Amino acid sequence: MIDPAAVEEIKQILGRSKRVLVTTHIAPDGDALGSLTAMGLALEQLGKKPTLVCDDGLGEPFTFLPFADKVVKRVRGSTHFDAVFAVDCGDIERTGRALKPLQKKMPPIVNIDHHVSNTHFGTVNIVISEAPATAEILTNLFLQIGVELDVSLATCLLTGLVTDTQAFRIPSVTAETLRVASLLTDAGANLAEITMRTLVIKDLSTVQLWRIGLNNMHLEDGLAWTTISQADLQLVRDPGAPHDGLNNILADIEEAKAGIVFTEREDGRVKVGFRSRPPVDVAQFATKLGGGGHRQAAGALINGPFNDAVKQVVELVKQGLKEA
Ligand SMILES: [Mn+2]
């Protein structure tokens, strides 16, 4: 249940609006894009003219989403909008350049999000940090304002829910999350297909990167780490492929308390990606290196040379794990 006063304010804004810009955060994930397209579909159902903007666009594996082809990187034509909806976006800076063309005459902003760090930048703010996904908040909002959950809308929303919860596996998943998911499957969303497309299937380059990473893996004193150098990247079909999953594999080793993937960048700097299982806090290490993140997933970008950087961070983290 969403605060009825906030829902009333949203209804009033919608009552005065025809053209609505919907946006989300840069480097979008499944919850960002699922929420963006769901909001667009809902607005269309309510007779509005939505424009969906994501500064980084919408790419694989999310092109299957209903309304995916409506997502643009920049506003074209008139920059007059009656309202802005920002979904899954903790900070207005995270919208990138999406709102730049509106700066001179910014309409009311409705901010719907679940990031604990949300800056409440909206005219109306629905920020529920206990919710595991923005899509869960949106589902409840749609029910409260009388939007019908059809199969397209349900598919977008369930995609947000499945991806942000890693298929309902994280601690913030509650009975309410499962009730929302069952409403969405009742409406026709295909849970198995969404999970397969967004969490299971990987492109070949990703798995090639994992192979390199697993070959280079070390495990000492409760720390699992691996290195991917520029020379290694030459062996991968698409060197830019994501290798987040590799991080999780390392941190999932029973004998490991934390996992680190070191990636050598073209500019000589070193990307350091941390993962851990509760209660081990890796954000402290990332922060020490000038980066940041969450307790169980954090990162930093540090200076090379590569081998020296790896050695230094491994020693720092091993020491920290020993003291903890
Ligand atoms: Mn999210």
mmCIF file of C-alpha atoms and ligand atoms in Angstrom:
data_model
loop_
_atom_site.group_PDB
_atom_site.id
_atom_site.type_symbol
_atom_site.label_atom_id
_atom_site.label_comp_id
_atom_site.label_asym_id
_atom_site.label_seq_id
_atom_site.Cartn_x
_atom_site.Cartn_y
_atom_site.Cartn_z
ATOM 1 C CA MET A 1 0.000 0.000 0.000
ATOM 2 C CA ILE A 2 1.413 3.328 -1.041
ATOM 3 C CA ASP A 3 0.803 6.487 0.971
ATOM 4 C CA PRO A 4 -2.682 7.589 -0.211
ATOM 5 C CA ALA A 5 -1.696 11.284 0.013
ATOM 6 C CA ALA A 6 1.152 10.723 -2.472
ATOM 7 C CA VAL A 7 -1.145 8.702 -4.735
ATOM 8 C CA GLU A 8 -3.647 11.577 -4.655
ATOM 9 C CA GLU A 9 -0.909 14.045 -5.649
ATOM 10 C CA ILE A 10 0.080 11.808 -8.565
ATOM 11 C CA LYS A 11 -3.550 11.610 -9.684
ATOM 12 C CA GLN A 12 -3.749 15.404 -9.649
ATOM 13 C CA ILE A 13 -0.541 15.789 -11.651
ATOM 14 C CA LEU A 14 -1.807 13.209 -14.166
ATOM 15 C CA GLY A 15 -5.154 15.014 -14.397
ATOM 16 C CA ARG A 16 -3.335 18.136 -15.593
ATOM 17 C CA SER A 17 -0.946 16.304 -17.940
ATOM 18 C CA LYS A 18 -0.945 15.153 -21.533
ATOM 19 C CA ARG A 19 2.726 14.910 -22.518
ATOM 20 C CA VAL A 20 4.761 13.013 -19.919
ATOM 21 C CA LEU A 21 8.476 12.268 -19.984
ATOM 22 C CA VAL A 22 9.518 9.054 -18.247
ATOM 23 C CA THR A 23 13.168 8.415 -17.467
ATOM 24 C CA THR A 24 15.430 6.112 -15.463
ATOM 25 C CA HIS A 25 19.081 5.768 -14.486
ATOM 26 C CA ILE A 26 22.102 5.535 -16.777
ATOM 27 C CA ALA A 27 23.722 2.104 -17.189
ATOM 28 C CA PRO A 28 20.175 0.714 -16.827
ATOM 29 C CA ASP A 29 19.441 -2.735 -15.382
ATOM 30 C CA GLY A 30 16.296 -4.848 -15.677
ATOM 31 C CA ASP A 31 14.426 -2.967 -12.963
ATOM 32 C CA ALA A 32 15.271 0.389 -14.571
ATOM 33 C CA LEU A 33 14.103 -0.675 -18.037
ATOM 34 C CA GLY A 34 11.175 -2.799 -16.814
ATOM 35 C CA SER A 35 9.928 0.123 -14.722
ATOM 36 C CA LEU A 36 10.506 2.613 -17.556
ATOM 37 C CA THR A 37 8.503 0.619 -20.103
ATOM 38 C CA ALA A 38 5.806 -0.288 -17.538
ATOM 39 C CA MET A 39 5.315 3.380 -16.651
ATOM 40 C CA GLY A 40 5.048 4.188 -20.366
ATOM 41 C CA LEU A 41 2.420 1.506 -20.952
ATOM 42 C CA ALA A 42 0.438 2.616 -17.907
ATOM 43 C CA LEU A 43 0.450 6.251 -19.055
ATOM 44 C CA GLU A 44 -0.721 5.236 -22.507
ATOM 45 C CA GLN A 45 -3.533 3.213 -20.926
ATOM 46 C CA LEU A 46 -4.526 6.398 -19.048
ATOM 47 C CA GLY A 47 -4.720 8.303 -22.341
ATOM 48 C CA LYS A 48 -1.446 10.239 -21.955
ATOM 49 C CA LYS A 49 1.358 10.722 -24.462
ATOM 50 C CA PRO A 50 4.486 9.241 -22.844
ATOM 51 C CA THR A 51 8.047 9.776 -24.103
ATOM 52 C CA LEU A 52 10.493 7.213 -22.694
ATOM 53 C CA VAL A 53 14.091 8.427 -22.358
ATOM 54 C CA CYS A 54 17.121 6.520 -21.119
ATOM 55 C CA ASP A 55 20.438 8.283 -21.696
ATOM 56 C CA ASP A 56 22.146 4.942 -22.379
ATOM 57 C CA GLY A 57 19.294 3.531 -24.439
ATOM 58 C CA LEU A 58 17.883 0.011 -24.170
ATOM 59 C CA GLY A 59 20.058 -2.911 -25.280
ATOM 60 C CA GLU A 60 20.247 -6.690 -24.958
ATOM 61 C CA PRO A 61 18.915 -8.696 -23.224
ATOM 62 C CA PHE A 62 15.961 -6.333 -22.722
ATOM 63 C CA THR A 63 14.803 -5.807 -26.327
ATOM 64 C CA PHE A 64 12.026 -8.375 -25.703
ATOM 65 C CA LEU A 65 10.253 -5.942 -23.358
ATOM 66 C CA PRO A 66 6.934 -4.603 -24.632
ATOM 67 C CA PHE A 67 7.485 -0.914 -25.564
ATOM 68 C CA ALA A 68 11.285 -1.456 -25.837
ATOM 69 C CA ASP A 69 11.229 0.137 -29.299
ATOM 70 C CA LYS A 70 9.726 3.302 -27.786
ATOM 71 C CA VAL A 71 12.800 3.997 -25.620
ATOM 72 C CA VAL A 72 14.958 6.835 -26.989
ATOM 73 C CA LYS A 73 18.277 8.294 -25.835
ATOM 74 C CA ARG A 74 17.290 11.933 -26.416
ATOM 75 C CA VAL A 75 14.084 13.949 -26.584
ATOM 76 C CA ARG A 76 13.321 14.873 -30.178
ATOM 77 C CA GLY A 77 11.052 17.732 -31.203
ATOM 78 C CA SER A 78 9.159 19.723 -28.576
ATOM 79 C CA THR A 79 10.755 19.876 -25.148
ATOM 80 C CA HIS A 80 7.470 20.877 -23.506
ATOM 81 C CA PHE A 81 6.247 18.265 -21.021
ATOM 82 C CA ASP A 82 3.519 18.497 -18.386
ATOM 83 C CA ALA A 83 5.171 16.054 -15.991
ATOM 84 C CA VAL A 84 8.278 13.928 -15.500
ATOM 85 C CA PHE A 85 8.288 10.453 -13.953
ATOM 86 C CA ALA A 86 11.719 9.228 -12.786
ATOM 87 C CA VAL A 87 11.698 5.523 -11.948
ATOM 88 C CA ASP A 88 14.390 3.450 -10.152
ATOM 89 C CA CYS A 89 16.628 6.501 -10.011
ATOM 90 C CA GLY A 90 18.204 7.446 -6.666
ATOM 91 C CA ASP A 91 19.577 10.796 -7.726
ATOM 92 C CA ILE A 92 18.657 13.259 -10.477
ATOM 93 C CA GLU A 93 22.286 13.190 -11.705
ATOM 94 C CA ARG A 94 21.764 9.509 -12.473
ATOM 95 C CA THR A 95 19.308 10.416 -15.238
ATOM 96 C CA GLY A 96 22.384 11.559 -17.210
ATOM 97 C CA ARG A 97 21.411 13.971 -19.974
ATOM 98 C CA ALA A 98 17.786 12.796 -20.218
ATOM 99 C CA LEU A 99 16.293 15.916 -18.579
ATOM 100 C CA LYS A 100 18.784 18.467 -19.971
ATOM 101 C CA PRO A 101 16.420 19.778 -22.710
ATOM 102 C CA LEU A 102 13.731 20.501 -20.074
ATOM 103 C CA GLN A 103 15.975 22.533 -17.786
ATOM 104 C CA LYS A 104 14.528 25.922 -18.709
ATOM 105 C CA LYS A 105 10.990 24.917 -17.784
ATOM 106 C CA MET A 106 11.032 21.844 -15.572
ATOM 107 C CA PRO A 107 7.546 20.384 -14.962
ATOM 108 C CA PRO A 108 6.616 18.599 -11.706
ATOM 109 C CA ILE A 109 8.753 15.499 -11.122
ATOM 110 C CA VAL A 110 7.354 12.270 -9.698
ATOM 111 C CA ASN A 111 10.197 10.260 -8.156
ATOM 112 C CA ILE A 112 9.424 6.549 -7.666
ATOM 113 C CA ASP A 113 12.320 4.498 -6.320
ATOM 114 C CA HIS A 114 13.688 2.038 -3.770
ATOM 115 C CA HIS A 115 17.338 3.115 -3.367
ATOM 116 C CA VAL A 116 18.126 3.826 0.280
ATOM 117 C CA SER A 117 20.344 6.708 -0.906
ATOM 118 C CA ASN A 118 17.466 8.440 -2.794
ATOM 119 C CA THR A 119 17.782 12.236 -2.541
ATOM 120 C CA HIS A 120 13.997 12.941 -2.740
ATOM 121 C CA PHE A 121 14.547 15.194 -5.743
ATOM 122 C CA GLY A 122 10.912 15.002 -6.903
ATOM 123 C CA THR A 123 7.871 17.206 -6.425
ATOM 124 C CA VAL A 124 6.255 13.974 -5.253
ATOM 125 C CA ASN A 125 8.480 11.250 -3.835
ATOM 126 C CA ILE A 126 7.490 7.624 -3.426
ATOM 127 C CA VAL A 127 10.690 6.141 -2.037
ATOM 128 C CA ILE A 128 10.303 2.766 -0.333
ATOM 129 C CA SER A 129 13.770 1.488 0.504
ATOM 130 C CA GLU A 130 12.463 -1.828 1.893
ATOM 131 C CA ALA A 131 11.042 -2.743 -1.531
ATOM 132 C CA PRO A 132 13.397 -5.095 -3.399
ATOM 133 C CA ALA A 133 12.547 -3.494 -6.766
ATOM 134 C CA THR A 134 10.950 -0.328 -8.118
ATOM 135 C CA ALA A 135 8.690 -2.635 -10.146
ATOM 136 C CA GLU A 136 7.075 -3.854 -6.901
ATOM 137 C CA ILE A 137 6.230 -0.258 -5.913
ATOM 138 C CA LEU A 138 4.880 0.461 -9.402
ATOM 139 C CA THR A 139 2.624 -2.602 -9.354
ATOM 140 C CA ASN A 140 1.005 -1.371 -6.139
ATOM 141 C CA LEU A 141 0.750 2.179 -7.468
ATOM 142 C CA PHE A 142 -0.966 0.969 -10.658
ATOM 143 C CA LEU A 143 -3.490 -1.035 -8.627
ATOM 144 C CA GLN A 144 -4.226 2.040 -6.505
ATOM 145 C CA ILE A 145 -4.764 4.380 -9.456
ATOM 146 C CA GLY A 146 -6.833 1.866 -11.422
ATOM 147 C CA VAL A 147 -4.402 0.822 -14.152
ATOM 148 C CA GLU A 148 -5.261 -2.615 -15.497
ATOM 149 C CA LEU A 149 -2.414 -5.144 -15.352
ATOM 150 C CA ASP A 150 -2.449 -6.588 -18.871
ATOM 151 C CA VAL A 151 0.131 -9.053 -20.169
ATOM 152 C CA SER A 152 2.466 -6.367 -21.556
ATOM 153 C CA LEU A 153 2.493 -4.345 -18.378
ATOM 154 C CA ALA A 154 2.903 -7.488 -16.264
ATOM 155 C CA THR A 155 5.862 -8.634 -18.383
ATOM 156 C CA CYS A 156 7.698 -5.330 -17.863
ATOM 157 C CA LEU A 157 7.005 -5.327 -14.123
ATOM 158 C CA LEU A 158 7.953 -8.959 -13.560
ATOM 159 C CA THR A 159 11.226 -8.329 -15.444
ATOM 160 C CA GLY A 160 12.077 -5.597 -12.942
ATOM 161 C CA LEU A 161 11.178 -7.832 -10.027
ATOM 162 C CA VAL A 162 13.067 -10.907 -11.289
ATOM 163 C CA THR A 163 16.275 -9.045 -12.145
ATOM 164 C CA ASP A 164 16.598 -6.895 -9.006
ATOM 165 C CA THR A 165 15.856 -9.890 -6.745
ATOM 166 C CA GLN A 166 18.056 -12.330 -8.735
ATOM 167 C CA ALA A 167 14.957 -14.493 -9.122
ATOM 168 C CA PHE A 168 13.618 -13.894 -5.598
ATOM 169 C CA ARG A 169 16.835 -14.885 -3.824
ATOM 170 C CA ILE A 170 17.756 -11.770 -1.822
ATOM 171 C CA PRO A 171 16.842 -10.960 1.795
ATOM 172 C CA SER A 172 14.538 -8.035 0.933
ATOM 173 C CA VAL A 173 12.112 -10.391 -0.860
ATOM 174 C CA THR A 174 8.982 -10.663 1.300
ATOM 175 C CA ALA A 175 5.597 -12.369 1.123
ATOM 176 C CA GLU A 176 4.392 -9.087 -0.418
ATOM 177 C CA THR A 177 6.962 -9.471 -3.231
ATOM 178 C CA LEU A 178 5.661 -12.963 -3.952
ATOM 179 C CA ARG A 179 2.049 -11.742 -3.871
ATOM 180 C CA VAL A 180 2.952 -9.048 -6.418
ATOM 181 C CA ALA A 181 4.744 -11.659 -8.551
ATOM 182 C CA SER A 182 1.699 -13.918 -8.479
ATOM 183 C CA LEU A 183 -0.553 -11.049 -9.579
ATOM 184 C CA LEU A 184 1.813 -10.457 -12.492
ATOM 185 C CA THR A 185 1.930 -14.137 -13.500
ATOM 186 C CA ASP A 186 -1.874 -14.245 -13.201
ATOM 187 C CA ALA A 187 -1.954 -11.331 -15.646
ATOM 188 C CA GLY A 188 -0.003 -13.446 -18.131
ATOM 189 C CA ALA A 189 3.696 -12.639 -17.534
ATOM 190 C CA ASN A 190 5.904 -15.676 -18.183
ATOM 191 C CA LEU A 191 8.221 -16.111 -15.183
ATOM 192 C CA ALA A 192 10.327 -18.914 -16.683
ATOM 193 C CA GLU A 193 10.921 -17.064 -19.932
ATOM 194 C CA ILE A 194 11.780 -13.763 -18.239
ATOM 195 C CA THR A 195 14.218 -15.536 -15.901
ATOM 196 C CA MET A 196 15.801 -17.411 -18.807
ATOM 197 C CA ARG A 197 16.247 -14.305 -20.940
ATOM 198 C CA THR A 198 17.504 -11.938 -18.236
ATOM 199 C CA LEU A 199 19.418 -14.094 -15.746
ATOM 200 C CA VAL A 200 20.358 -17.391 -17.391
ATOM 201 C CA ILE A 201 21.368 -16.853 -21.017
ATOM 202 C CA LYS A 202 24.801 -15.272 -21.589
ATOM 203 C CA ASP A 203 26.646 -14.416 -24.753
ATOM 204 C CA LEU A 204 29.744 -16.398 -25.675
ATOM 205 C CA SER A 205 32.120 -13.533 -24.814
ATOM 206 C CA THR A 206 30.881 -13.454 -21.232
ATOM 207 C CA VAL A 207 31.590 -17.143 -20.756
ATOM 208 C CA GLN A 208 34.978 -16.776 -22.496
ATOM 209 C CA LEU A 209 35.808 -14.111 -19.901
ATOM 210 C CA TRP A 210 34.723 -16.464 -17.118
ATOM 211 C CA ARG A 211 37.008 -19.169 -18.511
ATOM 212 C CA ILE A 212 39.975 -16.803 -18.380
ATOM 213 C CA GLY A 213 38.986 -15.592 -14.939
ATOM 214 C CA LEU A 214 38.610 -19.106 -13.515
ATOM 215 C CA ASN A 215 41.974 -20.140 -15.009
ATOM 216 C CA ASN A 216 43.680 -17.212 -13.302
ATOM 217 C CA MET A 217 41.927 -17.739 -9.951
ATOM 218 C CA HIS A 218 43.690 -17.805 -6.581
ATOM 219 C CA LEU A 219 42.333 -18.636 -3.131
ATOM 220 C CA GLU A 220 44.287 -17.694 -0.012
ATOM 221 C CA ASP A 221 43.226 -16.849 3.538
ATOM 222 C CA GLY A 222 39.539 -16.685 2.676
ATOM 223 C CA LEU A 223 40.009 -14.428 -0.339
ATOM 224 C CA ALA A 224 39.301 -15.612 -3.888
ATOM 225 C CA TRP A 225 40.583 -13.327 -6.619
ATOM 226 C CA THR A 226 41.356 -13.335 -10.287
ATOM 227 C CA THR A 227 42.906 -11.108 -12.905
ATOM 228 C CA ILE A 228 41.918 -10.203 -16.450
ATOM 229 C CA SER A 229 44.721 -8.360 -18.258
ATOM 230 C CA GLN A 230 44.623 -6.486 -21.542
ATOM 231 C CA ALA A 231 46.397 -9.483 -23.131
ATOM 232 C CA ASP A 232 43.620 -11.781 -21.806
ATOM 233 C CA LEU A 233 40.945 -9.513 -23.254
ATOM 234 C CA GLN A 234 42.444 -9.944 -26.732
ATOM 235 C CA LEU A 235 41.312 -13.591 -26.595
ATOM 236 C CA VAL A 236 37.646 -12.681 -26.113
ATOM 237 C CA ARG A 237 35.298 -12.088 -29.049
ATOM 238 C CA ASP A 238 33.853 -8.947 -27.460
ATOM 239 C CA PRO A 239 36.285 -7.559 -24.856
ATOM 240 C CA GLY A 240 33.563 -5.228 -23.590
ATOM 241 C CA ALA A 241 31.279 -8.109 -22.573
ATOM 242 C CA PRO A 242 30.053 -7.972 -18.967
ATOM 243 C CA HIS A 243 31.727 -10.281 -16.464
ATOM 244 C CA ASP A 244 29.782 -9.508 -13.307
ATOM 245 C CA GLY A 245 28.805 -13.131 -12.936
ATOM 246 C CA LEU A 246 32.450 -14.066 -12.497
ATOM 247 C CA ASN A 247 32.539 -12.004 -9.329
ATOM 248 C CA ASN A 248 29.628 -13.940 -7.927
ATOM 249 C CA ILE A 249 31.240 -17.293 -8.713
ATOM 250 C CA LEU A 250 34.317 -16.300 -6.689
ATOM 251 C CA ALA A 251 32.305 -15.019 -3.725
ATOM 252 C CA ASP A 252 30.116 -18.161 -3.815
ATOM 253 C CA ILE A 253 33.069 -20.494 -3.098
ATOM 254 C CA GLU A 254 32.447 -22.050 0.296
ATOM 255 C CA GLU A 255 36.042 -21.462 1.434
ATOM 256 C CA ALA A 256 35.985 -17.804 0.368
ATOM 257 C CA LYS A 257 34.655 -14.879 2.408
ATOM 258 C CA ALA A 258 35.065 -12.434 -0.467
ATOM 259 C CA GLY A 259 35.884 -12.386 -4.173
ATOM 260 C CA ILE A 260 37.697 -9.811 -6.279
ATOM 261 C CA VAL A 261 37.994 -9.489 -10.058
ATOM 262 C CA PHE A 262 40.828 -7.231 -11.237
ATOM 263 C CA THR A 263 40.474 -5.976 -14.793
ATOM 264 C CA GLU A 264 43.214 -4.063 -16.581
ATOM 265 C CA ARG A 265 41.776 -1.195 -18.596
ATOM 266 C CA GLU A 266 43.080 0.172 -21.854
ATOM 267 C CA ASP A 267 44.161 3.393 -20.113
ATOM 268 C CA GLY A 268 46.326 1.383 -17.687
ATOM 269 C CA ARG A 269 44.008 1.857 -14.731
ATOM 270 C CA VAL A 270 42.653 -1.140 -12.857
ATOM 271 C CA LYS A 271 39.003 -1.925 -12.196
ATOM 272 C CA VAL A 272 38.546 -3.699 -8.867
ATOM 273 C CA GLY A 273 35.200 -5.481 -8.414
ATOM 274 C CA PHE A 274 34.346 -6.845 -4.946
ATOM 275 C CA ARG A 275 31.660 -9.334 -3.883
ATOM 276 C CA SER A 276 30.994 -11.017 -0.560
ATOM 277 C CA ARG A 277 28.380 -12.992 1.331
ATOM 278 C CA PRO A 278 26.818 -11.475 4.453
ATOM 279 C CA PRO A 279 28.112 -10.473 6.961
ATOM 280 C CA VAL A 280 31.413 -9.645 5.229
ATOM 281 C CA ASP A 281 31.497 -5.956 4.255
ATOM 282 C CA VAL A 282 33.539 -5.251 1.122
ATOM 283 C CA ALA A 283 32.353 -1.652 0.745
ATOM 284 C CA GLN A 284 34.959 -0.681 3.391
ATOM 285 C CA PHE A 285 37.779 -1.878 1.101
ATOM 286 C CA ALA A 286 36.337 -0.165 -1.976
ATOM 287 C CA THR A 287 35.965 3.073 -0.006
ATOM 288 C CA LYS A 288 39.612 2.882 1.149
ATOM 289 C CA LEU A 289 40.592 2.686 -2.530
ATOM 290 C CA GLY A 290 38.485 5.714 -3.473
ATOM 291 C CA GLY A 291 35.465 3.743 -4.714
ATOM 292 C CA GLY A 292 32.228 2.692 -3.043
ATOM 293 C CA GLY A 293 29.115 0.551 -3.232
ATOM 294 C CA HIS A 294 27.044 -1.771 -1.095
ATOM 295 C CA ARG A 295 28.230 -4.063 1.716
ATOM 296 C CA GLN A 296 28.163 -7.149 -0.514
ATOM 297 C CA ALA A 297 28.940 -5.581 -3.916
ATOM 298 C CA ALA A 298 31.386 -2.733 -4.347
ATOM 299 C CA GLY A 299 34.053 -1.455 -6.694
ATOM 300 C CA ALA A 300 36.909 0.968 -7.255
ATOM 301 C CA LEU A 301 39.116 2.235 -10.049
ATOM 302 C CA ILE A 302 42.804 2.515 -9.141
ATOM 303 C CA ASN A 303 46.100 3.259 -10.848
ATOM 304 C CA GLY A 304 48.388 0.602 -12.353
ATOM 305 C CA PRO A 305 50.784 -0.925 -13.025
ATOM 306 C CA PHE A 306 48.472 -3.939 -13.040
ATOM 307 C CA ASN A 307 50.518 -6.516 -11.110
ATOM 308 C CA ASP A 308 51.521 -4.034 -8.392
ATOM 309 C CA ALA A 309 47.926 -2.899 -7.960
ATOM 310 C CA VAL A 310 46.692 -6.497 -7.634
ATOM 311 C CA LYS A 311 49.355 -7.336 -5.050
ATOM 312 C CA GLN A 312 48.639 -4.261 -2.984
ATOM 313 C CA VAL A 313 44.862 -4.755 -2.874
ATOM 314 C CA VAL A 314 45.109 -8.492 -2.158
ATOM 315 C CA GLU A 315 47.333 -7.757 0.863
ATOM 316 C CA LEU A 316 44.998 -5.004 2.077
ATOM 317 C CA VAL A 317 41.900 -7.212 1.879
ATOM 318 C CA LYS A 318 43.549 -10.326 3.345
ATOM 319 C CA GLN A 319 44.662 -8.226 6.308
ATOM 320 C CA GLY A 320 41.176 -6.721 6.666
ATOM 321 C CA LEU A 321 39.484 -10.151 6.565
ATOM 322 C CA LYS A 322 41.886 -11.433 9.233
ATOM 323 C CA GLU A 323 41.034 -8.507 11.542
ATOM 324 C CA ALA A 324 37.282 -8.836 11.027
HETATM 325 MN MN MN B 1 16.022 -1.191 -8.860
#
